[in-house]
PDB file of C-alpha atoms and ligand atoms in Angstrom:
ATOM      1  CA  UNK M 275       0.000   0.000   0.000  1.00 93.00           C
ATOM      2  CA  UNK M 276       1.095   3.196  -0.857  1.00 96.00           C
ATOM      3  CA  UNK M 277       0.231   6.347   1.357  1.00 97.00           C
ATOM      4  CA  UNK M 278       0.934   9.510  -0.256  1.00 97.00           C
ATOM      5  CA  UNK M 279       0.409  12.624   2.367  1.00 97.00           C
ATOM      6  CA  UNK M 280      -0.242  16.235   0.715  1.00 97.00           C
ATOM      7  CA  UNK M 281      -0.589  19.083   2.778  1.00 97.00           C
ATOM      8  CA  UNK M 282      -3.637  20.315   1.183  1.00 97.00           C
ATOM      9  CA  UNK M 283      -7.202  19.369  -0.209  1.00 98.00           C
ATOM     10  CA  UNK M 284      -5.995  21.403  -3.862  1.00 98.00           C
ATOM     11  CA  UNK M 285      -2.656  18.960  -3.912  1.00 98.00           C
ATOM     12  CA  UNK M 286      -4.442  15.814  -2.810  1.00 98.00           C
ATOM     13  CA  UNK M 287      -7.360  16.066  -5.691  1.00 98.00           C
ATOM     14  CA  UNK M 288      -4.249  17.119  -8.259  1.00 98.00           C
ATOM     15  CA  UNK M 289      -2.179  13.977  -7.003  1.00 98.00           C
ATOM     16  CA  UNK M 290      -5.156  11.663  -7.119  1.00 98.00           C
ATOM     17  CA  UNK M 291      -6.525  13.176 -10.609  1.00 98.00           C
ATOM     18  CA  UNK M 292      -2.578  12.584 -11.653  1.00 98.00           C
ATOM     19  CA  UNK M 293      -2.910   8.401 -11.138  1.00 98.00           C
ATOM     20  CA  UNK M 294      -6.627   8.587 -12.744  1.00 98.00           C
ATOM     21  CA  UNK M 295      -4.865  10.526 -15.777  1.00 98.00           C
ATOM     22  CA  UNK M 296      -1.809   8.402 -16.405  1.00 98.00           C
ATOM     23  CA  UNK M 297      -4.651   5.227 -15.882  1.00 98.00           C
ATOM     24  CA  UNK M 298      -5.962   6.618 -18.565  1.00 98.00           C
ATOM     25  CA  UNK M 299      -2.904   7.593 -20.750  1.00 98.00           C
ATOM     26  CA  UNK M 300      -1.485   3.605 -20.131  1.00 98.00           C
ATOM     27  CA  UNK M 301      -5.177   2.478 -21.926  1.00 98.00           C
ATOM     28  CA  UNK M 302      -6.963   5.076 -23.270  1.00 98.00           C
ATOM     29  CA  UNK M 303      -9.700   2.344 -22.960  1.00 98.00           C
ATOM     30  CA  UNK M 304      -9.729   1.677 -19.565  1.00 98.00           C
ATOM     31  CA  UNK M 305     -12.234   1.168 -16.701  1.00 98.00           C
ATOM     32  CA  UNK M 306     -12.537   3.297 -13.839  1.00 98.00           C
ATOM     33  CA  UNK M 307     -14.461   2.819 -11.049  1.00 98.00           C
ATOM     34  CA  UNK M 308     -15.908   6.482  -9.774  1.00 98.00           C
ATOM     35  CA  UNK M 309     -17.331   7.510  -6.512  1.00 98.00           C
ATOM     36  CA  UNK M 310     -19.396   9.825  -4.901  1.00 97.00           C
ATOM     37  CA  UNK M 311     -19.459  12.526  -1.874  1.00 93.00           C
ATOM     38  CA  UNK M 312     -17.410  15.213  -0.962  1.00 93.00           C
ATOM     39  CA  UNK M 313     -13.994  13.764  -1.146  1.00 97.00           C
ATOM     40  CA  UNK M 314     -13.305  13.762  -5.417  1.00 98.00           C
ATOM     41  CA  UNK M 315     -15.099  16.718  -5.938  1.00 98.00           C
ATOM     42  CA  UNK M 316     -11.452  18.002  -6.282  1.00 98.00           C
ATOM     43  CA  UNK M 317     -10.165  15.625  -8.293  1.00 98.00           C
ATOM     44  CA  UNK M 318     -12.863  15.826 -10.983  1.00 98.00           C
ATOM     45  CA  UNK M 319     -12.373  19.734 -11.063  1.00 98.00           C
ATOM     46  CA  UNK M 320      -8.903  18.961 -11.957  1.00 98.00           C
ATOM     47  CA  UNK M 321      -9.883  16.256 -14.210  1.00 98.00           C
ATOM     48  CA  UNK M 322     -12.422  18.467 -16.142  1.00 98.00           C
ATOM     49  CA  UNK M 323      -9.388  21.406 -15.666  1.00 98.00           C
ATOM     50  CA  UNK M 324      -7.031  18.522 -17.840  1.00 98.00           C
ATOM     51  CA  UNK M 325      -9.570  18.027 -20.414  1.00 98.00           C
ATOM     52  CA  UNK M 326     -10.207  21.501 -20.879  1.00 98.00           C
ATOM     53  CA  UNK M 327      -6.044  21.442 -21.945  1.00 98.00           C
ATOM     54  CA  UNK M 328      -7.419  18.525 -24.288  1.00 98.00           C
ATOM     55  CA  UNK M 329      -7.384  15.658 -21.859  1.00 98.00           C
ATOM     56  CA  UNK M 330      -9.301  13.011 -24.241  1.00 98.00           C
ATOM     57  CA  UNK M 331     -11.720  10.875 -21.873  1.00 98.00           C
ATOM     58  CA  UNK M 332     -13.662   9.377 -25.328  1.00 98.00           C
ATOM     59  CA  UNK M 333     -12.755   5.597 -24.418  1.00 98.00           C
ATOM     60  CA  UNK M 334     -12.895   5.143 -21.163  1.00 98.00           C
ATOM     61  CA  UNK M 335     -15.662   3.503 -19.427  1.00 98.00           C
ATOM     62  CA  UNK M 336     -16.872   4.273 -16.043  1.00 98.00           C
ATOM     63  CA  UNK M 337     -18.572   2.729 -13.439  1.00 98.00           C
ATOM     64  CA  UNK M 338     -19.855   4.101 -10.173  1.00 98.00           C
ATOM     65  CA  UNK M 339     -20.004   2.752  -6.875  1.00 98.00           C
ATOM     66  CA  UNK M 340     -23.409   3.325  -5.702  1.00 98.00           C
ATOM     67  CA  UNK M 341     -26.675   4.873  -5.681  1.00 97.00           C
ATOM     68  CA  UNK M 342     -29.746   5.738  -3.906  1.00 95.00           C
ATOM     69  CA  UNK M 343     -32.353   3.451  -4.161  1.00 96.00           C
ATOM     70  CA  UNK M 344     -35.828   5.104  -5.696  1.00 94.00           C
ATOM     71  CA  UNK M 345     -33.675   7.919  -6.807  1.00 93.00           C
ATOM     72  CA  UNK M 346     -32.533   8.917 -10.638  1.00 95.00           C
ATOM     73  CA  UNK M 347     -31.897  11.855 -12.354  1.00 97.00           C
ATOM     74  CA  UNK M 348     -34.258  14.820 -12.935  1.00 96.00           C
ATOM     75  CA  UNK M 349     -32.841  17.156 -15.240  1.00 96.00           C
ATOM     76  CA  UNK M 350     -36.325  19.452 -14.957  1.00 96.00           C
ATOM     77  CA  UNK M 351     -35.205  19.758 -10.929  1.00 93.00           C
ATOM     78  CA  UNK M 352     -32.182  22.261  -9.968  1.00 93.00           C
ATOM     79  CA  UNK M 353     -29.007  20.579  -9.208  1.00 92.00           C
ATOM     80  CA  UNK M 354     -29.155  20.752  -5.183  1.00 87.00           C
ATOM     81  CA  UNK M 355     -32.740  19.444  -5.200  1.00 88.00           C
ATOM     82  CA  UNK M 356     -31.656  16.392  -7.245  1.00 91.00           C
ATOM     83  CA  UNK M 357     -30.152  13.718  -4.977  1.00 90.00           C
ATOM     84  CA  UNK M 358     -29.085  11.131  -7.412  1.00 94.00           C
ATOM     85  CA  UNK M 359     -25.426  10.232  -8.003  1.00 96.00           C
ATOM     86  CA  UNK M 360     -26.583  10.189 -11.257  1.00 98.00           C
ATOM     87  CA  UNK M 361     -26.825  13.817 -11.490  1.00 97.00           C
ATOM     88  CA  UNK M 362     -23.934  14.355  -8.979  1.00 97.00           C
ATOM     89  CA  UNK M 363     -21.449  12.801 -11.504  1.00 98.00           C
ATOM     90  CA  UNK M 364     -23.566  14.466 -14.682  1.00 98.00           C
ATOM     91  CA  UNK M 365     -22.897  17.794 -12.708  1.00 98.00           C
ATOM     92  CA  UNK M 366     -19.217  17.481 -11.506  1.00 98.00           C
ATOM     93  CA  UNK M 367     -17.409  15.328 -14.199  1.00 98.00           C
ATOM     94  CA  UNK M 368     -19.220  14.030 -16.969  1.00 98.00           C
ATOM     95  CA  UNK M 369     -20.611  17.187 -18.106  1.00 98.00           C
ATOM     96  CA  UNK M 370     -17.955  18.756 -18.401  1.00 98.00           C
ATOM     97  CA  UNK M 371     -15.814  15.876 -20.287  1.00 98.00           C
ATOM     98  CA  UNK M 372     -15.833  14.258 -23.107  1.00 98.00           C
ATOM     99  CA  UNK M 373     -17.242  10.760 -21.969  1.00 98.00           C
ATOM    100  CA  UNK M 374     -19.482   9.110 -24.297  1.00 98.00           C
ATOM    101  CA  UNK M 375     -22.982   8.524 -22.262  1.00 97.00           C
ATOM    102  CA  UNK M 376     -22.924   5.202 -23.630  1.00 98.00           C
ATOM    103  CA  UNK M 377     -19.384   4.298 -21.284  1.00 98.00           C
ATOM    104  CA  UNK M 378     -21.016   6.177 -18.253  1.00 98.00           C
ATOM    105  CA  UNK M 379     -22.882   3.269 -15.781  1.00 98.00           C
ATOM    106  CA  UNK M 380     -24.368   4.597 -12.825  1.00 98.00           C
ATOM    107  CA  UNK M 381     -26.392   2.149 -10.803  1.00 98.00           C
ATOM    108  CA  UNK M 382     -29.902   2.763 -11.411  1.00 98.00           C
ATOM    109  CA  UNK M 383     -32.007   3.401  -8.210  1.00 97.00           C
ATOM    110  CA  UNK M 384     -35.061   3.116  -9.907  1.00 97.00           C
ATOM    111  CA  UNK M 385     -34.796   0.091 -11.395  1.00 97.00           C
ATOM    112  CA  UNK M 386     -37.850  -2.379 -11.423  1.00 96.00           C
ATOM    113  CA  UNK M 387     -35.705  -5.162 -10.390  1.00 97.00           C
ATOM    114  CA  UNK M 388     -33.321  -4.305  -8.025  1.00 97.00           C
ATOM    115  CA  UNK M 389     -31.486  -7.645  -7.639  1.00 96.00           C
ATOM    116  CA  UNK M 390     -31.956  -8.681 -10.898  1.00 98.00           C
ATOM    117  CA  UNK M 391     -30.039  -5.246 -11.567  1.00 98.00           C
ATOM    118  CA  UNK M 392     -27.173  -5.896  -9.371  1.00 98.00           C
ATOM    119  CA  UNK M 393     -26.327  -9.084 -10.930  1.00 98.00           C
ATOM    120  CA  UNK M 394     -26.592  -7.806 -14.412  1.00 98.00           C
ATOM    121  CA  UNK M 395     -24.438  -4.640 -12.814  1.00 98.00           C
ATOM    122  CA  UNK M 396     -21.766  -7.402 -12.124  1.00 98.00           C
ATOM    123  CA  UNK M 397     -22.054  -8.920 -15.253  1.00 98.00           C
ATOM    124  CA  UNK M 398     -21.288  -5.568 -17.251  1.00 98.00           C
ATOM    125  CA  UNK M 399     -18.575  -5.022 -15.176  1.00 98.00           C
ATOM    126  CA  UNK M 400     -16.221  -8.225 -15.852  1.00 98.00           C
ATOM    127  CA  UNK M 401     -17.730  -8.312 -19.548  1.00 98.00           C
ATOM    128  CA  UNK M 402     -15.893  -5.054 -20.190  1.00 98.00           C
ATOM    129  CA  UNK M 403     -12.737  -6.293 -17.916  1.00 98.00           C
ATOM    130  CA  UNK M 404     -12.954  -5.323 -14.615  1.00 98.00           C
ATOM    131  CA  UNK M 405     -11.942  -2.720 -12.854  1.00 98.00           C
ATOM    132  CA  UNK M 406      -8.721  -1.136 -14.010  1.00 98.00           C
ATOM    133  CA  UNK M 407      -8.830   1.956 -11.187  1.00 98.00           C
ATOM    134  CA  UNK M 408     -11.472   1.928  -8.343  1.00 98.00           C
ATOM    135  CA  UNK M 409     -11.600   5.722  -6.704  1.00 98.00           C
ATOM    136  CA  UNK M 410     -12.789   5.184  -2.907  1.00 98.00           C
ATOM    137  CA  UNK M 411     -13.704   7.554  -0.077  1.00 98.00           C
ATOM    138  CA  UNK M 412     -14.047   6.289   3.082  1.00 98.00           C
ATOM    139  CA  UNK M 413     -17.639   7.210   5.777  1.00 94.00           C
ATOM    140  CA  UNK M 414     -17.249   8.162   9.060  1.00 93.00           C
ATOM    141  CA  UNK M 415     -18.209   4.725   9.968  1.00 93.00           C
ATOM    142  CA  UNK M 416     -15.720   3.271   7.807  1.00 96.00           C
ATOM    143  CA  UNK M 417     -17.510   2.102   4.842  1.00 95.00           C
ATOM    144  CA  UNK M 418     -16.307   1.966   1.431  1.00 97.00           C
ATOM    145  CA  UNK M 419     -19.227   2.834  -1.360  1.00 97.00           C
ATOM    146  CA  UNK M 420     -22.864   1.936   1.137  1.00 96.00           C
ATOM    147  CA  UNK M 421     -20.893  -1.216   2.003  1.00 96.00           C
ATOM    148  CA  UNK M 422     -21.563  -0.252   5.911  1.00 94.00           C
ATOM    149  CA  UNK M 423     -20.690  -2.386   8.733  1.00 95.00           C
ATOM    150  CA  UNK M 424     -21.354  -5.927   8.748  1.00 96.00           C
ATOM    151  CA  UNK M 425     -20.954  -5.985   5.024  1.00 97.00           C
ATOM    152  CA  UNK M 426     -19.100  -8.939   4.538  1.00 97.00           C
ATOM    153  CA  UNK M 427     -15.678  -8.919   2.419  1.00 98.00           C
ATOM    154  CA  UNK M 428     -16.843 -11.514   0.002  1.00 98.00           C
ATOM    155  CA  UNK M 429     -20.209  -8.709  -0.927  1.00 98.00           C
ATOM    156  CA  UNK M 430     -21.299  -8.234  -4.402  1.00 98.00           C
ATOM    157  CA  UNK M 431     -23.374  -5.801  -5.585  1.00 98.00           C
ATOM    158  CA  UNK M 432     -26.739  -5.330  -4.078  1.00 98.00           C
ATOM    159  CA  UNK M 433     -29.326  -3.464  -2.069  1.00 97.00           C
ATOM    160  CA  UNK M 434     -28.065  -2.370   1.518  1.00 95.00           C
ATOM    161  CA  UNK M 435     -30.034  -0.650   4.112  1.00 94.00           C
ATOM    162  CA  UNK M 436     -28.087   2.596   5.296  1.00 93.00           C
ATOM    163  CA  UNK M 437     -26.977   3.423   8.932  1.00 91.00           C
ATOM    164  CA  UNK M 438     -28.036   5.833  11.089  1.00 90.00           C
ATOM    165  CA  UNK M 439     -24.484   7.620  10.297  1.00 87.00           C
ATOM    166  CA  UNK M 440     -24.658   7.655   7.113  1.00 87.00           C
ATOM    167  CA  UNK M 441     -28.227   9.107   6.915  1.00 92.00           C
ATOM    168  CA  UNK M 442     -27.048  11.746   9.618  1.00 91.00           C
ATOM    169  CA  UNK M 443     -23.605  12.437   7.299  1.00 87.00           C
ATOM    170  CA  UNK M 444     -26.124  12.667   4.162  1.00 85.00           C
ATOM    171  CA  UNK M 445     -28.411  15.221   5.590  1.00 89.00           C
ATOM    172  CA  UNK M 446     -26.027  17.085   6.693  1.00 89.00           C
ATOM    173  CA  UNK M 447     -23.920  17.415   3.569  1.00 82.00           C
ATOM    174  CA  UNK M 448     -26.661  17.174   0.530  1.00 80.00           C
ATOM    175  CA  UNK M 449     -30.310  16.807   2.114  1.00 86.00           C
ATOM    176  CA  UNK M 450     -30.681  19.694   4.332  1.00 88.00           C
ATOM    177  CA  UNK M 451     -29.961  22.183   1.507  1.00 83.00           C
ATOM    178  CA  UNK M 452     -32.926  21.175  -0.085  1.00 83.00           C
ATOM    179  CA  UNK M 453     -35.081  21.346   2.651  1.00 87.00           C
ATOM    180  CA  UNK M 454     -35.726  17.333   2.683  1.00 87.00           C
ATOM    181  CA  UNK M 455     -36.254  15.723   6.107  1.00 89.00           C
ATOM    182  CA  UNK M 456     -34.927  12.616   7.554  1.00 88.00           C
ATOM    183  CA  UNK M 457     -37.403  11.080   6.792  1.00 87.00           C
ATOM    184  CA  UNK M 458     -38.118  11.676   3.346  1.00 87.00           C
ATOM    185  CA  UNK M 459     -34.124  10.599   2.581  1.00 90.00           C
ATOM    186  CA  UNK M 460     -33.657   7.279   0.946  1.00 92.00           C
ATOM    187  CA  UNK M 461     -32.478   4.700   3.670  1.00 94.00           C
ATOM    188  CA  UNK M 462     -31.358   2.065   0.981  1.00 96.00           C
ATOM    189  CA  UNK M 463     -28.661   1.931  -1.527  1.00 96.00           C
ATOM    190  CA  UNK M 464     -27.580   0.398  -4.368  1.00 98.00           C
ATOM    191  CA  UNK M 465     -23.672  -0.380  -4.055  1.00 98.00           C
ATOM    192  CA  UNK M 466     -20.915  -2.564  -5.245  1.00 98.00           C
ATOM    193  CA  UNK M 467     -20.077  -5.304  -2.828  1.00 98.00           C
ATOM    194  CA  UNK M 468     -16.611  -5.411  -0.962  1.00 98.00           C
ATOM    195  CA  UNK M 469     -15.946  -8.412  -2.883  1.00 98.00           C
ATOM    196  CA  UNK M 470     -16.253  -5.916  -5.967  1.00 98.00           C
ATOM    197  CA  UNK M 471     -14.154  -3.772  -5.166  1.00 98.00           C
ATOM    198  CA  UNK M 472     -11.437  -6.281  -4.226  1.00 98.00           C
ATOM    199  CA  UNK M 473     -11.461  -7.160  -7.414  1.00 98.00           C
ATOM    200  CA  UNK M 474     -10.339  -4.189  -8.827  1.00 98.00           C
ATOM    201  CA  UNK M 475      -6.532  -4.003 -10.497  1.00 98.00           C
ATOM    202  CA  UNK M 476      -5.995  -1.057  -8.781  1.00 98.00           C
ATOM    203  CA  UNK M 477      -7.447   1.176  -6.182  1.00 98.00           C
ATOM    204  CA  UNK M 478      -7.305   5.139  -5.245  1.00 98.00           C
ATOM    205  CA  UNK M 479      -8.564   5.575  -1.736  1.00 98.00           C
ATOM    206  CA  UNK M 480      -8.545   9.447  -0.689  1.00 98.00           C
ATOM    207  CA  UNK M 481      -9.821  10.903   2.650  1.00 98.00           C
ATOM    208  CA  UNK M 482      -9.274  14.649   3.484  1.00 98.00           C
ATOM    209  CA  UNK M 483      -9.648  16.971   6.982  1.00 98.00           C
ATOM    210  CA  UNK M 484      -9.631  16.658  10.144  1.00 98.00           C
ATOM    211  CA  UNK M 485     -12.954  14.405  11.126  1.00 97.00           C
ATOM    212  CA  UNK M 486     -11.696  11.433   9.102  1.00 98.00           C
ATOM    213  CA  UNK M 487      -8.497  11.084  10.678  1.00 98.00           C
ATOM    214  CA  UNK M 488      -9.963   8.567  13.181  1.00 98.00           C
ATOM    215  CA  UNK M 489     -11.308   6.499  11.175  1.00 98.00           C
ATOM    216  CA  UNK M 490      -8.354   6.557   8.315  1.00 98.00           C
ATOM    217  CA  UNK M 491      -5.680   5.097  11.253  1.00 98.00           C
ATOM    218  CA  UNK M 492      -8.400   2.562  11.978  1.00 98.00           C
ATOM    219  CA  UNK M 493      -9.164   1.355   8.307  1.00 98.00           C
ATOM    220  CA  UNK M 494      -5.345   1.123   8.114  1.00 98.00           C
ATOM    221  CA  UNK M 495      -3.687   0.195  10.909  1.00 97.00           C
ATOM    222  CA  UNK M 496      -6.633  -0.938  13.279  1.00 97.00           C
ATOM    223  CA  UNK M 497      -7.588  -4.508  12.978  1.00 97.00           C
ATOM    224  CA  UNK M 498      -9.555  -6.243   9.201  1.00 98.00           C
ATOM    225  CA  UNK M 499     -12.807  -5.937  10.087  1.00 98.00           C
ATOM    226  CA  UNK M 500     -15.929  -5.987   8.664  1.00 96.00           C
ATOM    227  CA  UNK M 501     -17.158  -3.250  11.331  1.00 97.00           C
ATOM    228  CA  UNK M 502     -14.941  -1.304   9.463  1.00 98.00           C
ATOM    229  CA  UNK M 503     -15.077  -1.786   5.564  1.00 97.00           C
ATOM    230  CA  UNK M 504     -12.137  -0.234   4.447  1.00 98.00           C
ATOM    231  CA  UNK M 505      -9.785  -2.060   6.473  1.00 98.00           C
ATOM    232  CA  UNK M 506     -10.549  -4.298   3.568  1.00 98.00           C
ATOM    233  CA  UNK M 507      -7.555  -2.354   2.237  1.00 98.00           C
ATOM    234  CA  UNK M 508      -5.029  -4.070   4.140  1.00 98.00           C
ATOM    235  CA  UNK M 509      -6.040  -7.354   3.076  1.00 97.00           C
ATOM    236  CA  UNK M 510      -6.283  -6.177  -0.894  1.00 98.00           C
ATOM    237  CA  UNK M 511      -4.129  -7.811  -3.773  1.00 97.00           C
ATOM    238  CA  UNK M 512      -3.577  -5.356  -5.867  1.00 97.00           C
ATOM    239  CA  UNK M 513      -2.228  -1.678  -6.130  1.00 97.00           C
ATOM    240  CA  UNK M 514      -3.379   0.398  -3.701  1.00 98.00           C
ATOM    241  CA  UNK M 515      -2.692   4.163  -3.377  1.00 98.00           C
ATOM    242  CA  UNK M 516      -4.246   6.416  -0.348  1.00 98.00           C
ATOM    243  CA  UNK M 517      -4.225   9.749  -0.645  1.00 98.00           C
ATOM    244  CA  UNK M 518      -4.567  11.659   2.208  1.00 98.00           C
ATOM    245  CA  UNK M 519      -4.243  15.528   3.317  1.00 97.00           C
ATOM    246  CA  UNK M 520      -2.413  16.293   6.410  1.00 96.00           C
ATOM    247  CA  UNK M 521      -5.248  16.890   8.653  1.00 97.00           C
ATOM    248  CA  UNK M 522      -6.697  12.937   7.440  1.00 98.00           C
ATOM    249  CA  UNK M 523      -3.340  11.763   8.209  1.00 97.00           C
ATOM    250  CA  UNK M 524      -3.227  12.946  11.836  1.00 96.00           C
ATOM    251  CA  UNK M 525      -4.334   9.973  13.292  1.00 96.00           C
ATOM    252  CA  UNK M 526      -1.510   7.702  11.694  1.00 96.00           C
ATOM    253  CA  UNK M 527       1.149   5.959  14.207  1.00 90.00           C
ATOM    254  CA  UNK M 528       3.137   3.654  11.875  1.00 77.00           C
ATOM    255  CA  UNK M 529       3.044   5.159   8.201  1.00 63.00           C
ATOM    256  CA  UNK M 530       3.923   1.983   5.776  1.00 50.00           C
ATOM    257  CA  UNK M 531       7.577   2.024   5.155  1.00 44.00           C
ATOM    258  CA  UNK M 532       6.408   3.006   1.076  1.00 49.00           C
ATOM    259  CA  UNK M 533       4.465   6.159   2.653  1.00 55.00           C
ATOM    260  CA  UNK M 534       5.907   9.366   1.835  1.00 57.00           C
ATOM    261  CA  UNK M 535       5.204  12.792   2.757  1.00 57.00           C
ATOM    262  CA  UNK M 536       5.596  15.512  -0.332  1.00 56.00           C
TER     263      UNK M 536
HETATM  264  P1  PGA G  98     -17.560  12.119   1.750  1.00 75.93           P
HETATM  265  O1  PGA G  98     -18.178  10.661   1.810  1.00 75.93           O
HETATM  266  O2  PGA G  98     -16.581  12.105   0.617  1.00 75.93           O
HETATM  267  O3  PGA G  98     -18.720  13.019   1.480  1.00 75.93           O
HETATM  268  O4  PGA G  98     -16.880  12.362   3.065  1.00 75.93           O
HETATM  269  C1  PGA G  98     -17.333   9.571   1.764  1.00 75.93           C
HETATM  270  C2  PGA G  98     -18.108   8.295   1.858  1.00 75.93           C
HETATM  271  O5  PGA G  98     -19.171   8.263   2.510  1.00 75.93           O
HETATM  272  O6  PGA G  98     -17.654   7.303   1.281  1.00 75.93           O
END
């Protein structure tokens, strides 16, 4: 595992956008796996900022971690009243790229069939090769994508019933704006499994400020467990990166002997 330190939010989201860009660059074709939240906002400004310098994002293929379920896309609603990742994604990357819509898959909250989605979900995914990058945040309770605790490692995608953190981390940072209540938020998800994500050749976990330095020492240094999902990390095959800012680094005793500070 590699942990790369920056001391700001600006050079984390330009480090991590760097190892999604020469991803790209290696096979223009490739498949990235995207995610949500607060976290990449910064890295898909500088993204968007590279393609704007002629970046050329017209073969790769996307897939996102998760989505609300009962929730899609309403382009007749403004932007902060629409909840989907859908339109998060449509709003801070792939409108302002050249992605083909056709290479874009977002889960679909509003499908009929929800299972019957999920398994054709994992069946797109290893028909067009798997995972070459899979960008990660990490909750306050430790989850990677909705995969919240309990989720076992060996978890595929599927329907998962959000916790009371999450829900109170979601109102706080999307919901309240648009004057939805509690209980009007969706309390289930669509996400990749664990066992998805492990499958992934490589993965680009980033976490920034203060509040998540807790939980980043105990996803990677505390004990694998499924109470925390992201420890999953430590137990991952292939390449991982974390990309942290100072203040998401705080909480670190033993940095891995490849982590570096720039
Ligand atoms: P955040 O969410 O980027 O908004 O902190 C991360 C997550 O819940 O995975």
């Amino acid at each position: 595992m590699d942990i790369v330190i920056k001391e700001t939010y600006l050079e984390m989201s330009k480090y991590a956008a760097s190892i999604v860009a020469e991803t790209i660059i290696k096979k223009p074709d490739c498949v990235i796996g995207l995610a949500t939240g607060s976290t990449p906002i910064g890295t898909y400004r500088e993204l968007i900022r590279l393609h704007r310098e002629g970046f050329d994002f017209s073969r790769v293929r996307t897939f996102n971690l998760d989505e609300y379920l009962g929730v899609g896309m309403d382009l007749s609603k403004p932007y902060h009243m629409d909840q989907s990742y859908a339109r998060f994604m449509y709003e801070e990357l792939f409108r302002h790229i050249n992605i083909k819509p056709e290479n874009v898959h977002v889960p679909d909250g509003l499908a009929k069939d929800p299972e019957s989605f999920c398994r054709a979900y994992e069946e797109k995914i290893a028909k067009a090769g798997g995972i070459d990058l899979q960008l990660l945040g990490i909750g306050m309770d430790g989850h990677w994508a909705f995969n919240e605790p309990g989720s076992s490692f060996n978890s595929r995608t599927r329907v998962e019933k959000l916790t009371k953190q999450t829900l109170n981390d979601n109102y706080e940072a999307f919901y309240k704006k648009a004057g939805i209540s509690r209980e009007e938020m969706p309390h289930y998800a669509i996400t990749m499994g664990i066992g998805t994500i492990l499958e992934a050749k490589a993965i680009l976990m980033m976490a920034n400020g203060s509040k998540k330095a807790e939980i980043i020492a105990k996803a990677l240094e505390g004990p694998v467990t499924n109470e925390v999902t992201a420890s999953a990390i430590q137990i991952y095959q292939g390449e991982a990166t974390v990309v942290l800012d100072r203040e998401a680094a705080a909480g670190l005793k033993q940095l891995a002997p490849s982590s570096h500070c720039t």
